[in-house]
Amino acid sequence: MPIEVESPEEYGYDNIKNNLSESSCTDQTLESLNLPHIPNLTFLYNEHRGGGRLRELIIGNSDLQKDDVLITSGAAGALFIISTSQLTKDDHLLVMRPNYATNLETPKAIGCDITYIDLTLESGFQPDISAVQRALKPNSKIVSITAPHNPTGTAISRETLDQFVALTKQSGCLLLVDETYRDISYTNPLPIAATLGDHVISVSSLSKSYGLPGIRIGWLITQNSKLQETFLAAKEQISISGSVFDEWVAKQALDRRDEILPSTNAEMRKRLAIVEAWIEKEDLLEWVRPEGGVVCFPHMKEEPIGGTKAFYQRLLLEHGTYVGPGHWFEMPDTFFRLGFGWPTLGQFENGLVAISKALRG
């Protein structure tokens, strides 16, 4: 996938001064988490579903049960499990586009029939429910949405989510909701989607909102016990169980979610305000203001000097700044994903200045 081949990890973090391509908050460290003394952990095969206490922390005060949760290797692992266990070449998938690549590429590799729920700048990157309804087929197996959305940062309303739940229930297909950014919201956050029906699957992780991509802890949630049994069997074929140490770190983070998330949300609001002020003054760009997460998806109003390829080369080679070009998400390169949560404040602000300069040659 281009998003992986061209990732900053592959290019080399040391070669980038201002990395605005990342889609998460600043990475946590053992010191920043202020972890207690690491206990004498036994590195056995862990509970295959994931530790019971960890799964209880994930469901929180919802009406879900801990056995509705399966711990996976990040949200990417959850998405892979769902696609490979539920889709065949004879099935039909409806999926939002643009989207995080795993939501698109794994179903392509399986060879299923795919209809894209295309989100446009003109529509505010909002899905057209009536178009989704018209696109459903007798063999439709999954409708896959992302809320809040990556790469645009937009969010659907509770009314729209309820419409998706009702439509998929009526059509007899699954609703997959990638809600990885749910804990960073600039409006009222949606409920855990899996609480709304036993045909709904929620996917999330600690990578984005908690700044813990390196521990590879994600999960999927469904109240459908038959589905959960299938997902567990798939996980057992892939990894058997998760890392004892990673799950211990995850428990510490979720135990402190009431400390971590308010400060993170406050900082992201400040950074979003900086992006908003910059966009208002930058007459070569337009956007839809994010309502969640730490990314946005600006659009160049006109082709930059020398074309988009020259723009990205200038931005990186002359200004040391990296963003996610549109083709990472099957969109024109006049769009780019800008991540405002990962870099230091200085790198972030320098990166915005660099983008404006590179747009002008």
PDB file of N, CA and C in Angstrom, residues 223-299:
ATOM      1  N   GLN A 223     -21.925  -7.705  20.037  1.00  0.00           N
ATOM      2  CA  GLN A 223     -22.777  -8.453  20.962  1.00  0.00           C
ATOM      3  C   GLN A 223     -23.209  -9.795  20.381  1.00  0.00           C
ATOM      4  N   ASN A 224     -22.831 -10.055  19.132  1.00  0.00           N
ATOM      5  CA  ASN A 224     -23.205 -11.295  18.458  1.00  0.00           C
ATOM      6  C   ASN A 224     -22.215 -12.388  18.845  1.00  0.00           C
ATOM      7  N   SER A 225     -22.635 -13.327  19.698  1.00  0.00           N
ATOM      8  CA  SER A 225     -21.718 -14.341  20.224  1.00  0.00           C
ATOM      9  C   SER A 225     -21.211 -15.286  19.131  1.00  0.00           C
ATOM     10  N   LYS A 226     -22.030 -15.542  18.123  1.00  0.00           N
ATOM     11  CA  LYS A 226     -21.583 -16.410  17.027  1.00  0.00           C
ATOM     12  C   LYS A 226     -20.466 -15.742  16.235  1.00  0.00           C
ATOM     13  N   LEU A 227     -20.656 -14.453  15.936  1.00  0.00           N
ATOM     14  CA  LEU A 227     -19.601 -13.705  15.261  1.00  0.00           C
ATOM     15  C   LEU A 227     -18.339 -13.671  16.108  1.00  0.00           C
ATOM     16  N   GLN A 228     -18.512 -13.429  17.401  1.00  0.00           N
ATOM     17  CA  GLN A 228     -17.367 -13.322  18.295  1.00  0.00           C
ATOM     18  C   GLN A 228     -16.558 -14.618  18.321  1.00  0.00           C
ATOM     19  N   GLU A 229     -17.272 -15.753  18.254  1.00  0.00           N
ATOM     20  CA  GLU A 229     -16.594 -17.050  18.216  1.00  0.00           C
ATOM     21  C   GLU A 229     -15.749 -17.182  16.950  1.00  0.00           C
ATOM     22  N   THR A 230     -16.294 -16.712  15.830  1.00  0.00           N
ATOM     23  CA  THR A 230     -15.549 -16.757  14.573  1.00  0.00           C
ATOM     24  C   THR A 230     -14.328 -15.843  14.634  1.00  0.00           C
ATOM     25  N   PHE A 231     -14.508 -14.648  15.177  1.00  0.00           N
ATOM     26  CA  PHE A 231     -13.398 -13.704  15.274  1.00  0.00           C
ATOM     27  C   PHE A 231     -12.293 -14.241  16.191  1.00  0.00           C
ATOM     28  N   LEU A 232     -12.697 -14.882  17.275  1.00  0.00           N
ATOM     29  CA  LEU A 232     -11.709 -15.476  18.178  1.00  0.00           C
ATOM     30  C   LEU A 232     -10.928 -16.577  17.461  1.00  0.00           C
ATOM     31  N   ALA A 233     -11.627 -17.403  16.695  1.00  0.00           N
ATOM     32  CA  ALA A 233     -10.950 -18.469  15.950  1.00  0.00           C
ATOM     33  C   ALA A 233      -9.951 -17.882  14.959  1.00  0.00           C
ATOM     34  N   ALA A 234     -10.327 -16.779  14.307  1.00  0.00           N
ATOM     35  CA  ALA A 234      -9.406 -16.129  13.365  1.00  0.00           C
ATOM     36  C   ALA A 234      -8.186 -15.591  14.096  1.00  0.00           C
ATOM     37  N   LYS A 235      -8.395 -14.966  15.237  1.00  0.00           N
ATOM     38  CA  LYS A 235      -7.260 -14.450  16.008  1.00  0.00           C
ATOM     39  C   LYS A 235      -6.324 -15.585  16.414  1.00  0.00           C
ATOM     40  N   GLU A 236      -6.893 -16.708  16.828  1.00  0.00           N
ATOM     41  CA  GLU A 236      -6.069 -17.836  17.255  1.00  0.00           C
ATOM     42  C   GLU A 236      -5.222 -18.374  16.110  1.00  0.00           C
ATOM     43  N   GLN A 237      -5.693 -18.255  14.877  1.00  0.00           N
ATOM     44  CA  GLN A 237      -4.905 -18.674  13.733  1.00  0.00           C
ATOM     45  C   GLN A 237      -3.789 -17.677  13.410  1.00  0.00           C
ATOM     46  N   ILE A 238      -4.009 -16.421  13.760  1.00  0.00           N
ATOM     47  CA  ILE A 238      -3.041 -15.372  13.422  1.00  0.00           C
ATOM     48  C   ILE A 238      -1.986 -15.204  14.515  1.00  0.00           C
ATOM     49  N   SER A 239      -2.434 -15.079  15.770  1.00  0.00           N
ATOM     50  CA  SER A 239      -1.482 -14.746  16.833  1.00  0.00           C
ATOM     51  C   SER A 239      -1.691 -15.519  18.133  1.00  0.00           C
ATOM     52  N   ILE A 240      -2.703 -16.341  18.206  1.00  0.00           N
ATOM     53  CA  ILE A 240      -3.100 -17.096  19.406  1.00  0.00           C
ATOM     54  C   ILE A 240      -3.578 -16.151  20.492  1.00  0.00           C
ATOM     55  N   SER A 241      -2.662 -15.329  21.007  1.00  0.00           N
ATOM     56  CA  SER A 241      -3.028 -14.384  22.066  1.00  0.00           C
ATOM     57  C   SER A 241      -2.201 -13.125  21.888  1.00  0.00           C
ATOM     58  N   GLY A 242      -2.475 -12.146  22.740  1.00  0.00           N
ATOM     59  CA  GLY A 242      -1.729 -10.899  22.673  1.00  0.00           C
ATOM     60  C   GLY A 242      -0.528 -10.915  23.607  1.00  0.00           C
ATOM     61  N   SER A 243       0.222  -9.829  23.598  1.00  0.00           N
ATOM     62  CA  SER A 243       1.406  -9.684  24.435  1.00  0.00           C
ATOM     63  C   SER A 243       1.014  -9.386  25.876  1.00  0.00           C
ATOM     64  N   VAL A 244       1.559 -10.142  26.805  1.00  0.00           N
ATOM     65  CA  VAL A 244       1.300  -9.915  28.227  1.00  0.00           C
ATOM     66  C   VAL A 244       1.736  -8.506  28.637  1.00  0.00           C
ATOM     67  N   PHE A 245       2.921  -8.090  28.190  1.00  0.00           N
ATOM     68  CA  PHE A 245       3.428  -6.776  28.571  1.00  0.00           C
ATOM     69  C   PHE A 245       2.587  -5.664  27.947  1.00  0.00           C
ATOM     70  N   ASP A 246       2.259  -5.800  26.660  1.00  0.00           N
ATOM     71  CA  ASP A 246       1.455  -4.771  25.994  1.00  0.00           C
ATOM     72  C   ASP A 246       0.104  -4.604  26.673  1.00  0.00           C
ATOM     73  N   GLU A 247      -0.523  -5.716  27.038  1.00  0.00           N
ATOM     74  CA  GLU A 247      -1.826  -5.615  27.694  1.00  0.00           C
ATOM     75  C   GLU A 247      -1.696  -4.992  29.083  1.00  0.00           C
ATOM     76  N   TRP A 248      -0.574  -5.234  29.751  1.00  0.00           N
ATOM     77  CA  TRP A 248      -0.375  -4.599  31.065  1.00  0.00           C
ATOM     78  C   TRP A 248      -0.261  -3.087  30.902  1.00  0.00           C
ATOM     79  N   VAL A 249       0.499  -2.623  29.915  1.00  0.00           N
ATOM     80  CA  VAL A 249       0.610  -1.187  29.660  1.00  0.00           C
ATOM     81  C   VAL A 249      -0.756  -0.608  29.302  1.00  0.00           C
ATOM     82  N   ALA A 250      -1.511  -1.328  28.482  1.00  0.00           N
ATOM     83  CA  ALA A 250      -2.843  -0.860  28.079  1.00  0.00           C
ATOM     84  C   ALA A 250      -3.753  -0.681  29.281  1.00  0.00           C
ATOM     85  N   LYS A 251      -3.688  -1.602  30.224  1.00  0.00           N
ATOM     86  CA  LYS A 251      -4.522  -1.480  31.430  1.00  0.00           C
ATOM     87  C   LYS A 251      -4.157  -0.226  32.217  1.00  0.00           C
ATOM     88  N   GLN A 252      -2.864   0.069  32.312  1.00  0.00           N
ATOM     89  CA  GLN A 252      -2.458   1.268  33.049  1.00  0.00           C
ATOM     90  C   GLN A 252      -3.006   2.523  32.366  1.00  0.00           C
ATOM     91  N   ALA A 253      -2.941   2.559  31.039  1.00  0.00           N
ATOM     92  CA  ALA A 253      -3.429   3.731  30.298  1.00  0.00           C
ATOM     93  C   ALA A 253      -4.933   3.897  30.460  1.00  0.00           C
ATOM     94  N   LEU A 254      -5.686   2.803  30.322  1.00  0.00           N
ATOM     95  CA  LEU A 254      -7.143   2.905  30.426  1.00  0.00           C
ATOM     96  C   LEU A 254      -7.587   3.170  31.853  1.00  0.00           C
ATOM     97  N   ASP A 255      -6.819   2.702  32.821  1.00  0.00           N
ATOM     98  CA  ASP A 255      -7.123   3.030  34.215  1.00  0.00           C
ATOM     99  C   ASP A 255      -7.013   4.531  34.454  1.00  0.00           C
ATOM    100  N   ARG A 256      -6.205   5.199  33.636  1.00  0.00           N
ATOM    101  CA  ARG A 256      -5.972   6.639  33.799  1.00  0.00           C
ATOM    102  C   ARG A 256      -6.615   7.455  32.682  1.00  0.00           C
ATOM    103  N   ARG A 257      -7.610   6.878  32.011  1.00  0.00           N
ATOM    104  CA  ARG A 257      -8.216   7.589  30.876  1.00  0.00           C
ATOM    105  C   ARG A 257      -8.790   8.938  31.298  1.00  0.00           C
ATOM    106  N   ASP A 258      -9.294   9.057  32.545  1.00  0.00           N
ATOM    107  CA  ASP A 258      -9.869  10.326  32.998  1.00  0.00           C
ATOM    108  C   ASP A 258      -8.811  11.396  33.218  1.00  0.00           C
ATOM    109  N   GLU A 259      -7.543  11.013  33.282  1.00  0.00           N
ATOM    110  CA  GLU A 259      -6.445  11.972  33.321  1.00  0.00           C
ATOM    111  C   GLU A 259      -5.934  12.257  31.917  1.00  0.00           C
ATOM    112  N   ILE A 260      -5.772  11.226  31.132  1.00  0.00           N
ATOM    113  CA  ILE A 260      -5.131  11.347  29.817  1.00  0.00           C
ATOM    114  C   ILE A 260      -6.022  12.068  28.810  1.00  0.00           C
ATOM    115  N   LEU A 261      -7.282  11.654  28.702  1.00  0.00           N
ATOM    116  CA  LEU A 261      -8.122  12.164  27.617  1.00  0.00           C
ATOM    117  C   LEU A 261      -8.493  13.642  27.758  1.00  0.00           C
ATOM    118  N   PRO A 262      -8.857  14.149  28.945  1.00  0.00           N
ATOM    119  CA  PRO A 262      -9.169  15.582  29.022  1.00  0.00           C
ATOM    120  C   PRO A 262      -7.996  16.476  28.614  1.00  0.00           C
ATOM    121  N   SER A 263      -6.789  16.141  29.048  1.00  0.00           N
ATOM    122  CA  SER A 263      -5.638  16.970  28.681  1.00  0.00           C
ATOM    123  C   SER A 263      -5.329  16.838  27.186  1.00  0.00           C
ATOM    124  N   THR A 264      -5.481  15.635  26.648  1.00  0.00           N
ATOM    125  CA  THR A 264      -5.253  15.437  25.214  1.00  0.00           C
ATOM    126  C   THR A 264      -6.268  16.220  24.397  1.00  0.00           C
ATOM    127  N   ASN A 265      -7.538  16.139  24.769  1.00  0.00           N
ATOM    128  CA  ASN A 265      -8.575  16.869  24.040  1.00  0.00           C
ATOM    129  C   ASN A 265      -8.344  18.374  24.106  1.00  0.00           C
ATOM    130  N   ALA A 266      -7.917  18.877  25.254  1.00  0.00           N
ATOM    131  CA  ALA A 266      -7.659  20.313  25.395  1.00  0.00           C
ATOM    132  C   ALA A 266      -6.522  20.749  24.480  1.00  0.00           C
ATOM    133  N   GLU A 267      -5.450  19.952  24.443  1.00  0.00           N
ATOM    134  CA  GLU A 267      -4.316  20.286  23.579  1.00  0.00           C
ATOM    135  C   GLU A 267      -4.703  20.207  22.107  1.00  0.00           C
ATOM    136  N   MET A 268      -5.502  19.203  21.731  1.00  0.00           N
ATOM    137  CA  MET A 268      -5.886  19.070  20.326  1.00  0.00           C
ATOM    138  C   MET A 268      -6.816  20.204  19.889  1.00  0.00           C
ATOM    139  N   ARG A 269      -7.639  20.699  20.793  1.00  0.00           N
ATOM    140  CA  ARG A 269      -8.488  21.853  20.467  1.00  0.00           C
ATOM    141  C   ARG A 269      -7.633  23.081  20.162  1.00  0.00           C
ATOM    142  N   LYS A 270      -6.572  23.272  20.943  1.00  0.00           N
ATOM    143  CA  LYS A 270      -5.668  24.402  20.709  1.00  0.00           C
ATOM    144  C   LYS A 270      -5.001  24.272  19.347  1.00  0.00           C
ATOM    145  N   ARG A 271      -4.566  23.060  19.030  1.00  0.00           N
ATOM    146  CA  ARG A 271      -3.886  22.845  17.754  1.00  0.00           C
ATOM    147  C   ARG A 271      -4.851  22.981  16.575  1.00  0.00           C
ATOM    148  N   LEU A 272      -6.065  22.508  16.763  1.00  0.00           N
ATOM    149  CA  LEU A 272      -7.063  22.669  15.709  1.00  0.00           C
ATOM    150  C   LEU A 272      -7.315  24.152  15.439  1.00  0.00           C
ATOM    151  N   ALA A 273      -7.343  24.951  16.496  1.00  0.00           N
ATOM    152  CA  ALA A 273      -7.545  26.394  16.326  1.00  0.00           C
ATOM    153  C   ALA A 273      -6.405  27.015  15.531  1.00  0.00           C
ATOM    154  N   ILE A 274      -5.188  26.512  15.719  1.00  0.00           N
ATOM    155  CA  ILE A 274      -4.041  27.013  14.958  1.00  0.00           C
ATOM    156  C   ILE A 274      -4.200  26.674  13.482  1.00  0.00           C
ATOM    157  N   VAL A 275      -4.605  25.423  13.189  1.00  0.00           N
ATOM    158  CA  VAL A 275      -4.831  25.035  11.789  1.00  0.00           C
ATOM    159  C   VAL A 275      -5.932  25.890  11.175  1.00  0.00           C
ATOM    160  N   GLU A 276      -7.003  26.087  11.918  1.00  0.00           N
ATOM    161  CA  GLU A 276      -8.133  26.856  11.408  1.00  0.00           C
ATOM    162  C   GLU A 276      -7.723  28.280  11.064  1.00  0.00           C
ATOM    163  N   ALA A 277      -6.943  28.917  11.935  1.00  0.00           N
ATOM    164  CA  ALA A 277      -6.485  30.281  11.669  1.00  0.00           C
ATOM    165  C   ALA A 277      -5.572  30.319  10.450  1.00  0.00           C
ATOM    166  N   TRP A 278      -4.740  29.293  10.299  1.00  0.00           N
ATOM    167  CA  TRP A 278      -3.839  29.220   9.144  1.00  0.00           C
ATOM    168  C   TRP A 278      -4.624  29.048   7.844  1.00  0.00           C
ATOM    169  N   ILE A 279      -5.598  28.145   7.848  1.00  0.00           N
ATOM    170  CA  ILE A 279      -6.410  27.904   6.646  1.00  0.00           C
ATOM    171  C   ILE A 279      -7.162  29.168   6.250  1.00  0.00           C
ATOM    172  N   GLU A 280      -7.676  29.914   7.226  1.00  0.00           N
ATOM    173  CA  GLU A 280      -8.437  31.134   6.925  1.00  0.00           C
ATOM    174  C   GLU A 280      -7.577  32.159   6.191  1.00  0.00           C
ATOM    175  N   LYS A 281      -6.279  32.165   6.488  1.00  0.00           N
ATOM    176  CA  LYS A 281      -5.378  33.121   5.848  1.00  0.00           C
ATOM    177  C   LYS A 281      -4.751  32.571   4.565  1.00  0.00           C
ATOM    178  N   GLU A 282      -4.782  31.265   4.408  1.00  0.00           N
ATOM    179  CA  GLU A 282      -4.143  30.615   3.267  1.00  0.00           C
ATOM    180  C   GLU A 282      -5.132  30.522   2.106  1.00  0.00           C
ATOM    181  N   ASP A 283      -5.015  31.454   1.160  1.00  0.00           N
ATOM    182  CA  ASP A 283      -6.022  31.531   0.096  1.00  0.00           C
ATOM    183  C   ASP A 283      -5.853  30.466  -0.983  1.00  0.00           C
ATOM    184  N   LEU A 284      -4.816  29.624  -0.884  1.00  0.00           N
ATOM    185  CA  LEU A 284      -4.634  28.561  -1.862  1.00  0.00           C
ATOM    186  C   LEU A 284      -5.240  27.231  -1.416  1.00  0.00           C
ATOM    187  N   LEU A 285      -5.777  27.200  -0.190  1.00  0.00           N
ATOM    188  CA  LEU A 285      -6.325  25.955   0.349  1.00  0.00           C
ATOM    189  C   LEU A 285      -7.763  26.126   0.808  1.00  0.00           C
ATOM    190  N   GLU A 286      -8.483  25.006   0.824  1.00  0.00           N
ATOM    191  CA  GLU A 286      -9.823  24.929   1.410  1.00  0.00           C
ATOM    192  C   GLU A 286      -9.924  23.616   2.168  1.00  0.00           C
ATOM    193  N   TRP A 287     -10.891  23.523   3.070  1.00  0.00           N
ATOM    194  CA  TRP A 287     -11.016  22.302   3.871  1.00  0.00           C
ATOM    195  C   TRP A 287     -12.414  22.180   4.436  1.00  0.00           C
ATOM    196  N   VAL A 288     -12.661  21.083   5.128  1.00  0.00           N
ATOM    197  CA  VAL A 288     -13.830  20.921   5.992  1.00  0.00           C
ATOM    198  C   VAL A 288     -13.272  20.777   7.405  1.00  0.00           C
ATOM    199  N   ARG A 289     -13.718  21.613   8.301  1.00  0.00           N
ATOM    200  CA  ARG A 289     -13.175  21.616   9.665  1.00  0.00           C
ATOM    201  C   ARG A 289     -13.460  20.282  10.355  1.00  0.00           C
ATOM    202  N   PRO A 290     -12.443  19.666  10.953  1.00  0.00           N
ATOM    203  CA  PRO A 290     -12.644  18.385  11.638  1.00  0.00           C
ATOM    204  C   PRO A 290     -13.543  18.523  12.867  1.00  0.00           C
ATOM    205  N   GLU A 291     -14.209  17.432  13.189  1.00  0.00           N
ATOM    206  CA  GLU A 291     -15.035  17.382  14.398  1.00  0.00           C
ATOM    207  C   GLU A 291     -14.538  16.316  15.368  1.00  0.00           C
ATOM    208  N   GLY A 292     -13.448  15.655  15.001  1.00  0.00           N
ATOM    209  CA  GLY A 292     -12.863  14.646  15.874  1.00  0.00           C
ATOM    210  C   GLY A 292     -11.516  14.225  15.340  1.00  0.00           C
ATOM    211  N   GLY A 293     -10.740  13.570  16.182  1.00  0.00           N
ATOM    212  CA  GLY A 293      -9.441  13.068  15.759  1.00  0.00           C
ATOM    213  C   GLY A 293      -8.391  14.151  15.668  1.00  0.00           C
ATOM    214  N   VAL A 294      -7.275  13.823  15.003  1.00  0.00           N
ATOM    215  CA  VAL A 294      -6.130  14.736  14.944  1.00  0.00           C
ATOM    216  C   VAL A 294      -5.629  14.919  13.513  1.00  0.00           C
ATOM    217  N   VAL A 295      -6.521  14.719  12.539  1.00  0.00           N
ATOM    218  CA  VAL A 295      -6.150  14.906  11.134  1.00  0.00           C
ATOM    219  C   VAL A 295      -7.189  15.761  10.430  1.00  0.00           C
ATOM    220  N   CYS A 296      -6.754  16.385   9.349  1.00  0.00           N
ATOM    221  CA  CYS A 296      -7.671  17.088   8.452  1.00  0.00           C
ATOM    222  C   CYS A 296      -7.185  16.848   7.025  1.00  0.00           C
ATOM    223  N   PHE A 297      -7.974  17.281   6.052  1.00  0.00           N
ATOM    224  CA  PHE A 297      -7.716  16.896   4.657  1.00  0.00           C
ATOM    225  C   PHE A 297      -7.832  18.122   3.750  1.00  0.00           C
ATOM    226  N   PRO A 298      -6.877  19.062   3.837  1.00  0.00           N
ATOM    227  CA  PRO A 298      -6.940  20.269   3.002  1.00  0.00           C
ATOM    228  C   PRO A 298      -6.883  19.944   1.509  1.00  0.00           C
ATOM    229  N   HIS A 299      -7.430  20.863   0.737  1.00  0.00           N
ATOM    230  CA  HIS A 299      -7.468  20.713  -0.723  1.00  0.00           C
ATOM    231  C   HIS A 299      -6.886  21.960  -1.375  1.00  0.00           C
TER     232      HIS A 299
END
